Amino acid sequence: MPHAHPLNPSRRLDPALDRACVPLQAVTAMTRGRLTLRAGELVITANARLRALYTLEEGWALRYRTLPNGSRQILDFILPGDWVGLPSVFFGSSRCWVRALTPVTLGVLDARLLPALLRKHPNVGWALLKAGMLEQERADTRLTLLGRLGSSERIGYLLLELRDRLRARGLFPGSSGPLPLDRELLADAVGLSRVHVARALRALRAAGLADLTNRLLTIPNVRNLARFSGYPLKRAPQRPIG
Amino acid sequence: MPHAHPLNPSRRLDPALDRACVPLQAVTAMTRGRLTLRAGELVITANARLRALYTLEEGWALRYRTLPNGSRQILDFILPGDWVGLPSVFFGSSRCWVRALTPVTLGVLDARLLPALLRKHPNVGWALLKAGMLEQERADTRLTLLGRLGSSERIGYLLLELRDRLRARGLFPGSSGPLPLDRELLADAVGLSRVHVARALRALRAAGLADLTNRLLTIPNVRNLARFSGYPLKRAPQRPIG
DNA sequence: CGTATGCTTGACAGTCATCAAAGCCCGTGG
DNA sequence: CCACGGGCTTTGATGACTGTCAAGCATACG
């Protein structure tokens, strides 16, 4: 029983806004400094009061939660260009941890200036909203992954998603690129155990779909892996925020 | 290896902004109309061009994705006061479906007016951002659920989360309230099969933790169920958007 | 050369999916 | 009033998938 929508818009949104380029000088005006961390160091501590906001400029970080029983669920991998710590601006503290996976450099913003910035540059708010929507789509995807797909498909999907995000940043030029992830990280991201991640990777390698050895990911044929894992080959990938 | 944060803010954000009350007259000025749907009808069709934005005023809706193999993953339950279709404003179309679960009434907004609204009322952007952050926290929670918890804990957690969201809207006054969900919906939400959802519910009922019969949910002791399923009893629940 | 770390492999147990059948509720029609 | 049928729920049996434990193997590094 389909229903007719009351709105049938033919005109597109204001393209200048749709591109959602943040006026960089406005953001950098908020920059309080630059932070460099070594691999493994904490960026954000869960449940700690925090009024800073970061942008990841270089390196990998990961956002995760821990459970009473000691296990860990990785919620997202954070790549250069992504924002870090936005929820804590609204709630005063974060309910998840953020940890540097490689050496990273972060731009540090003063969150208290954010309201003023939004008032002055609505484009920034627009861009933040858009970045949030992108992140939500990734969250939806991962939820579907964990809920409905088998182990090899999960791994294949995750690898493809990372590939695309890296490629959008120019960090995965050819058919292979570096991936600083070990079995345990993949396991905590897709809800499996280390052992079964290893098995899934072995299966993918045996099928010629993907190979992750020595932190080097190779995907000989993207289309094949996408078909196998149900990954939608999208429209041109979108950078999060310029 | 802890690290000292460069920002140690003692002053809180502007409380007027932090409360994030949307100037309602501004939003209603965008309202193009009101839409009523029967139970089971589609609100948003995946991959269809759409430039409308809704607010759910009454009833339940659900946001879900479908897979090539025919299975379905429920991404979120949409309750009165929630926004619907925000991502499609940014991407032109939605990658998930939204369907009325009960009879619903929706407020219809013209998405093309949103940029102007944001320019004029930065508070609206702030509120939208905050609502997005809340939704992201719920997404994080569900991801952790699917990745790291067993079947009964998942169900218990989901029931508690729904209870709190309903209570924040005054729709779950006492220790029991109506829940228009059957086994299959719960199953598709937490990544289990109908049969195992039934078993998990039986286990919860046997343990005296929760009872869901005839679409009526009863939680005799919230604290017990929270402890069992790892649900954090939070600070005062926050309404999404006034 | 010994140690440490991470990857691999095998065996076993636990959880969950699947299938099939039986019970329950409720509206319909005789 | 009762028989019938459909949708939803419950229960049992079986098998697939994944977690867990433990041992063997590489590789890097001191």
mmCIF file of N, CA and C (backbone and C1' of nucleotides) in Angstrom, chain C residues 12-30:
data_model
loop_
_atom_site.group_PDB
_atom_site.id
_atom_site.type_symbol
_atom_site.label_atom_id
_atom_site.label_comp_id
_atom_site.label_asym_id
_atom_site.label_seq_id
_atom_site.Cartn_x
_atom_site.Cartn_y
_atom_site.Cartn_z
ATOM 1 P P DC C 12 37.982 -33.692 20.844
ATOM 2 O "O5'" DC C 12 37.037 -32.680 21.641
ATOM 3 C "C5'" DC C 12 37.549 -32.017 22.800
ATOM 4 C "C4'" DC C 12 36.607 -30.900 23.188
ATOM 5 C "C3'" DC C 12 35.138 -31.301 23.284
ATOM 6 O "O3'" DC C 12 34.699 -31.094 24.621
ATOM 7 C "C1'" DC C 12 35.412 -29.245 22.133
ATOM 8 P P DA C 13 33.185 -31.450 24.999
ATOM 9 O "O5'" DA C 13 32.567 -30.010 25.262
ATOM 10 C "C5'" DA C 13 33.354 -29.018 25.948
ATOM 11 C "C4'" DA C 13 32.611 -27.692 25.950
ATOM 12 C "C3'" DA C 13 31.112 -27.806 26.216
ATOM 13 O "O3'" DA C 13 30.695 -26.740 27.061
ATOM 14 C "C1'" DA C 13 31.455 -26.810 24.105
ATOM 15 P P DG C 14 29.233 -26.694 27.638
ATOM 16 O "O5'" DG C 14 28.656 -25.357 27.012
ATOM 17 C "C5'" DG C 14 29.452 -24.164 27.079
ATOM 18 C "C4'" DG C 14 28.861 -23.114 26.173
ATOM 19 C "C3'" DG C 14 27.352 -22.958 26.315
ATOM 20 O "O3'" DG C 14 27.051 -21.575 26.503
ATOM 21 C "C1'" DG C 14 27.939 -23.364 24.025
ATOM 22 P P DT C 15 25.525 -21.136 26.779
ATOM 23 O "O5'" DT C 15 25.148 -20.401 25.418
ATOM 24 C "C5'" DT C 15 26.093 -19.529 24.816
ATOM 25 C "C4'" DT C 15 25.664 -19.201 23.402
ATOM 26 C "C3'" DT C 15 24.186 -18.844 23.281
ATOM 27 O "O3'" DT C 15 24.067 -17.590 22.639
ATOM 28 C "C1'" DT C 15 24.792 -20.471 21.674
ATOM 29 P P DC C 16 22.624 -16.893 22.581
ATOM 30 O "O5'" DC C 16 22.148 -17.229 21.096
ATOM 31 C "C5'" DC C 16 22.979 -16.832 19.997
ATOM 32 C "C4'" DC C 16 22.541 -17.556 18.740
ATOM 33 C "C3'" DC C 16 21.065 -17.361 18.369
ATOM 34 O "O3'" DC C 16 20.967 -16.745 17.100
ATOM 35 C "C1'" DC C 16 21.716 -19.645 18.244
ATOM 36 P P DA C 17 19.563 -16.592 16.374
ATOM 37 O "O5'" DA C 17 19.588 -17.731 15.264
ATOM 38 C "C5'" DA C 17 20.651 -17.761 14.327
ATOM 39 C "C4'" DA C 17 20.385 -18.763 13.218
ATOM 40 C "C3'" DA C 17 19.027 -18.615 12.524
ATOM 41 O "O3'" DA C 17 19.166 -18.901 11.136
ATOM 42 C "C1'" DA C 17 19.142 -20.721 13.623
ATOM 43 P P DT C 18 17.943 -18.763 10.137
ATOM 44 O "O5'" DT C 18 17.330 -20.223 10.047
ATOM 45 C "C5'" DT C 18 18.200 -21.325 9.840
ATOM 46 C "C4'" DT C 18 17.436 -22.625 9.935
ATOM 47 C "C3'" DT C 18 16.004 -22.575 9.377
ATOM 48 O "O3'" DT C 18 15.886 -23.541 8.346
ATOM 49 C "C1'" DT C 18 16.075 -23.630 11.506
ATOM 50 P P DC C 19 14.610 -23.498 7.359
ATOM 51 O "O5'" DC C 19 13.747 -24.727 7.911
ATOM 52 C "C5'" DC C 19 14.399 -25.980 8.128
ATOM 53 C "C4'" DC C 19 13.524 -26.886 8.969
ATOM 54 C "C3'" DC C 19 12.042 -26.881 8.590
ATOM 55 O "O3'" DC C 19 11.636 -28.190 8.223
ATOM 56 C "C1'" DC C 19 12.346 -26.708 10.951
ATOM 57 P P DA C 20 10.192 -28.421 7.598
ATOM 58 O "O5'" DA C 20 9.390 -29.016 8.833
ATOM 59 C "C5'" DA C 20 9.999 -29.999 9.649
ATOM 60 C "C4'" DA C 20 9.162 -30.265 10.882
ATOM 61 C "C3'" DA C 20 7.648 -30.235 10.642
ATOM 62 O "O3'" DA C 20 7.034 -31.324 11.296
ATOM 63 C "C1'" DA C 20 8.212 -28.784 12.404
ATOM 64 P P DA C 21 5.541 -31.725 10.971
ATOM 65 O "O5'" DA C 21 4.847 -31.648 12.395
ATOM 66 C "C5'" DA C 21 5.511 -32.236 13.508
ATOM 67 C "C4'" DA C 21 4.966 -31.629 14.780
ATOM 68 C "C3'" DA C 21 3.437 -31.535 14.846
ATOM 69 O "O3'" DA C 21 2.972 -32.021 16.085
ATOM 70 C "C1'" DA C 21 4.404 -29.461 15.349
ATOM 71 P P DA C 22 1.462 -32.437 16.283
ATOM 72 O "O5'" DA C 22 1.054 -31.711 17.629
ATOM 73 C "C5'" DA C 22 2.017 -31.604 18.684
ATOM 74 C "C4'" DA C 22 1.733 -30.364 19.490
ATOM 75 C "C3'" DA C 22 0.238 -30.105 19.746
ATOM 76 O "O3'" DA C 22 0.013 -29.853 21.116
ATOM 77 C "C1'" DA C 22 1.286 -28.168 18.901
ATOM 78 P P DG C 23 -1.435 -29.801 21.706
ATOM 79 O "O5'" DG C 23 -1.586 -28.290 22.200
ATOM 80 C "C5'" DG C 23 -0.743 -27.827 23.253
ATOM 81 C "C4'" DG C 23 -0.806 -26.315 23.319
ATOM 82 C "C3'" DG C 23 -2.197 -25.754 23.636
ATOM 83 O "O3'" DG C 23 -2.078 -24.857 24.719
ATOM 84 C "C1'" DG C 23 -1.265 -24.678 21.730
ATOM 85 P P DC C 24 -3.351 -24.371 25.529
ATOM 86 O "O5'" DC C 24 -3.529 -22.872 25.052
ATOM 87 C "C5'" DC C 24 -2.403 -22.000 25.011
ATOM 88 C "C4'" DC C 24 -2.774 -20.711 24.304
ATOM 89 C "C3'" DC C 24 -4.208 -20.247 24.547
ATOM 90 O "O3'" DC C 24 -4.185 -18.958 25.128
ATOM 91 C "C1'" DC C 24 -3.639 -20.162 22.237
ATOM 92 P P DC C 25 -5.512 -18.303 25.696
ATOM 93 O "O5'" DC C 25 -5.856 -17.224 24.588
ATOM 94 C "C5'" DC C 25 -4.810 -16.375 24.111
ATOM 95 C "C4'" DC C 25 -5.306 -15.571 22.946
ATOM 96 C "C3'" DC C 25 -6.728 -15.046 23.098
ATOM 97 O "O3'" DC C 25 -6.745 -13.662 22.816
ATOM 98 C "C1'" DC C 25 -6.495 -16.219 21.043
ATOM 99 P P DC C 26 -8.047 -12.819 23.130
ATOM 100 O "O5'" DC C 26 -8.733 -12.685 21.695
ATOM 101 C "C5'" DC C 26 -7.898 -12.434 20.561
ATOM 102 C "C4'" DC C 26 -8.700 -12.555 19.289
ATOM 103 C "C3'" DC C 26 -10.182 -12.176 19.430
ATOM 104 O "O3'" DC C 26 -10.559 -11.349 18.366
ATOM 105 C "C1'" DC C 26 -9.979 -14.281 18.425
ATOM 106 P P DG C 27 -11.889 -10.481 18.443
ATOM 107 O "O5'" DG C 27 -12.380 -10.475 16.925
ATOM 108 C "C5'" DG C 27 -11.420 -10.413 15.874
ATOM 109 C "C4'" DG C 27 -11.899 -11.260 14.714
ATOM 110 C "C3'" DG C 27 -13.356 -11.002 14.313
ATOM 111 O "O3'" DG C 27 -13.467 -10.831 12.923
ATOM 112 C "C1'" DG C 27 -13.015 -13.319 14.730
ATOM 113 P P DT C 28 -14.880 -10.535 12.254
ATOM 114 O "O5'" DT C 28 -15.261 -11.925 11.588
ATOM 115 C "C5'" DT C 28 -14.257 -12.654 10.860
ATOM 116 C "C4'" DT C 28 -14.842 -13.956 10.336
ATOM 117 C "C3'" DT C 28 -16.305 -13.848 9.873
ATOM 118 O "O3'" DT C 28 -16.416 -14.303 8.533
ATOM 119 C "C1'" DT C 28 -16.014 -15.696 11.355
ATOM 120 P P DG C 29 -17.765 -14.177 7.785
ATOM 121 O "O5'" DG C 29 -18.395 -15.636 7.957
ATOM 122 C "C5'" DG C 29 -17.577 -16.782 7.654
ATOM 123 C "C4'" DG C 29 -18.330 -18.049 7.998
ATOM 124 C "C3'" DG C 29 -19.802 -18.046 7.577
ATOM 125 O "O3'" DG C 29 -20.146 -19.307 7.037
ATOM 126 C "C1'" DG C 29 -19.649 -18.459 9.890
ATOM 127 P P DG C 30 -21.537 -19.568 6.372
ATOM 128 O "O5'" DG C 30 -22.116 -20.778 7.228
ATOM 129 C "C5'" DG C 30 -21.356 -21.995 7.305
ATOM 130 C "C4'" DG C 30 -21.778 -22.776 8.539
ATOM 131 C "C3'" DG C 30 -23.252 -23.232 8.515
ATOM 132 O "O3'" DG C 30 -23.314 -24.621 8.743
ATOM 133 C "C1'" DG C 30 -22.734 -22.177 10.569
#
